[in-house]
Amino acid sequence: VSRVWGSSGDLTTPHRIGERLAHPDAQLERAGGYDHCWVLRPAAPGTLRRAARLTAPGDRRTLELWTTEPGLQIYTANQLDGAFTDGTGRRHQRHGSLCLETQHLPDSPNRPGHPSTVLRPGSVLRSRTEWRFPHLAE
C-alpha cells in the first residue's frame, strides 16, 4: 500500500478529477486514467464512514458515499470511446463518467494485514454502502 499525499492520487483535498487525469504519472498512463483502489481510513468493523464527496461546480449538487467497506475503487471510464450509448441515445466518451465502487482490498486473501475476505460456511457477511445527497435536504 502506498501513500497518496502529493501524488496524482491525492484526493484528500478537493480537486477536479479531470485536472488530475492530465498529470504525468505512470499509473494513470498505464490505466488510461483512474482505475485504482483507495484504502480508506481504518474503522471498527461495521462502522459507516464517509469515503467520498463529489460536488458539482457551483456547489449545486453534492453526492456523498458512505460505507463499511475498507476500500473504494475509482474508475474514470478510461476505455469508453463513444461507441456505447445509453437509453437516451447519449454517447459515452472517455473520461465522461465516474464509477465509485466500495469493496474489500485487492489481493486481500494473500495479505494478512488486510481485512479478511474469507467467508466460512454458515457465516454471514454484512456490508453497507449509502449514497447521500445532502443538497436535497436543504
XYZ file of C-alpha atoms in Angstrom:
138
model
C 0.000 0.000 0.000
C 1.485 3.341 -0.998
C 0.692 6.786 0.312
C -1.115 9.201 -1.973
C -0.137 12.549 -0.449
C 1.312 14.820 -3.102
C 0.728 12.344 -5.941
C -1.873 12.313 -8.728
C -3.837 10.002 -6.430
C -4.028 12.609 -3.674
C -7.741 13.285 -3.401
C -7.553 14.191 0.291
C -8.403 17.792 -0.586
C -10.967 18.884 -3.197
C -9.800 18.800 -6.809
C -11.470 18.463 -10.165
C -10.990 14.864 -11.215
C -10.275 15.916 -14.817
C -7.333 18.057 -13.709
C -5.632 15.052 -12.183
C -6.129 12.883 -15.274
C -3.697 15.107 -17.178
C -0.873 14.729 -14.615
C 2.202 12.863 -15.850
C 2.008 9.699 -13.785
C 2.974 6.149 -14.784
C -0.037 4.595 -13.023
C -2.510 6.935 -14.708
C -0.840 6.389 -18.069
C -0.996 2.585 -17.737
C -4.681 2.593 -16.787
C -5.629 5.463 -19.108
C -6.987 7.359 -16.085
C -8.099 6.294 -12.641
C -8.816 2.613 -12.125
C -7.433 2.357 -8.620
C -8.488 1.235 -5.170
C -8.052 3.722 -2.354
C -7.546 2.275 1.120
C -9.920 4.101 3.439
C -9.114 5.208 6.959
C -9.422 2.243 9.317
C -12.646 1.948 11.272
C -14.173 -0.640 13.562
C -15.883 -3.428 11.591
C -19.377 -2.367 10.565
C -18.722 1.340 11.130
C -20.196 3.536 8.435
C -17.862 6.358 7.385
C -17.660 8.790 4.509
C -15.445 7.514 1.695
C -16.086 10.182 -0.940
C -17.743 13.533 -1.507
C -18.376 14.816 -5.017
C -19.578 18.345 -5.635
C -20.720 19.792 -8.949
C -19.385 23.193 -9.980
C -21.141 25.926 -8.057
C -21.943 23.574 -5.156
C -25.445 22.993 -6.541
C -25.274 19.204 -6.288
C -23.399 17.021 -3.834
C -23.061 13.270 -3.583
C -21.546 11.577 -0.548
C -20.635 7.910 -0.430
C -20.614 6.243 2.997
C -19.512 2.648 3.509
C -18.423 -0.045 5.928
C -16.009 -1.410 3.304
C -12.242 -0.832 3.645
C -11.654 0.245 0.038
C -13.031 2.467 -2.713
C -12.343 1.726 -6.372
C -12.472 4.801 -8.598
C -12.803 4.307 -12.349
C -12.953 7.173 -14.847
C -14.375 5.431 -17.942
C -10.926 5.032 -19.441
C -11.953 2.567 -22.140
C -15.068 4.277 -23.480
C -14.805 5.717 -26.988
C -18.300 6.984 -27.829
C -19.481 3.663 -29.288
C -21.670 2.914 -26.223
C -24.992 4.755 -25.953
C -27.438 4.831 -23.090
C -31.240 4.610 -23.302
C -31.499 8.238 -24.396
C -29.033 7.804 -27.266
C -26.326 9.793 -25.489
C -22.844 8.554 -26.394
C -20.469 7.886 -23.532
C -16.991 9.250 -24.107
C -13.656 8.530 -22.458
C -13.483 10.138 -19.015
C -17.115 11.245 -19.367
C -18.256 9.121 -16.422
C -17.070 8.243 -12.949
C -17.650 4.998 -11.056
C -17.265 4.672 -7.298
C -17.249 1.062 -6.109
C -16.955 0.112 -2.440
C -15.070 -3.119 -1.894
C -12.540 -5.092 0.071
C -8.930 -4.502 -0.835
C -7.289 -6.134 -3.852
C -5.231 -9.217 -3.082
C -6.770 -9.478 0.411
C -6.579 -13.296 0.528
C -2.786 -13.041 0.187
C -2.294 -10.102 2.548
C -2.624 -10.982 6.247
C -2.694 -7.256 7.146
C -5.781 -6.595 5.004
C -9.317 -7.186 6.282
C -10.239 -10.769 5.506
C -12.397 -11.730 2.542
C -12.838 -15.300 3.778
C -16.455 -16.299 4.365
C -16.877 -19.701 6.009
C -19.987 -21.879 5.530
C -22.721 -20.698 7.864
C -21.107 -17.283 8.356
C -22.785 -14.048 7.342
C -21.225 -11.105 5.526
C -22.716 -7.727 6.269
C -21.724 -4.666 4.314
C -23.403 -1.320 3.899
C -22.984 1.452 1.372
C -25.106 4.598 1.334
C -25.374 7.220 -1.379
C -26.335 10.512 0.245
C -27.387 13.756 -1.441
C -27.079 16.491 1.219
C -28.122 19.280 -1.181
C -31.615 17.714 -1.292
C -32.029 18.084 2.476
C -31.723 21.883 2.359
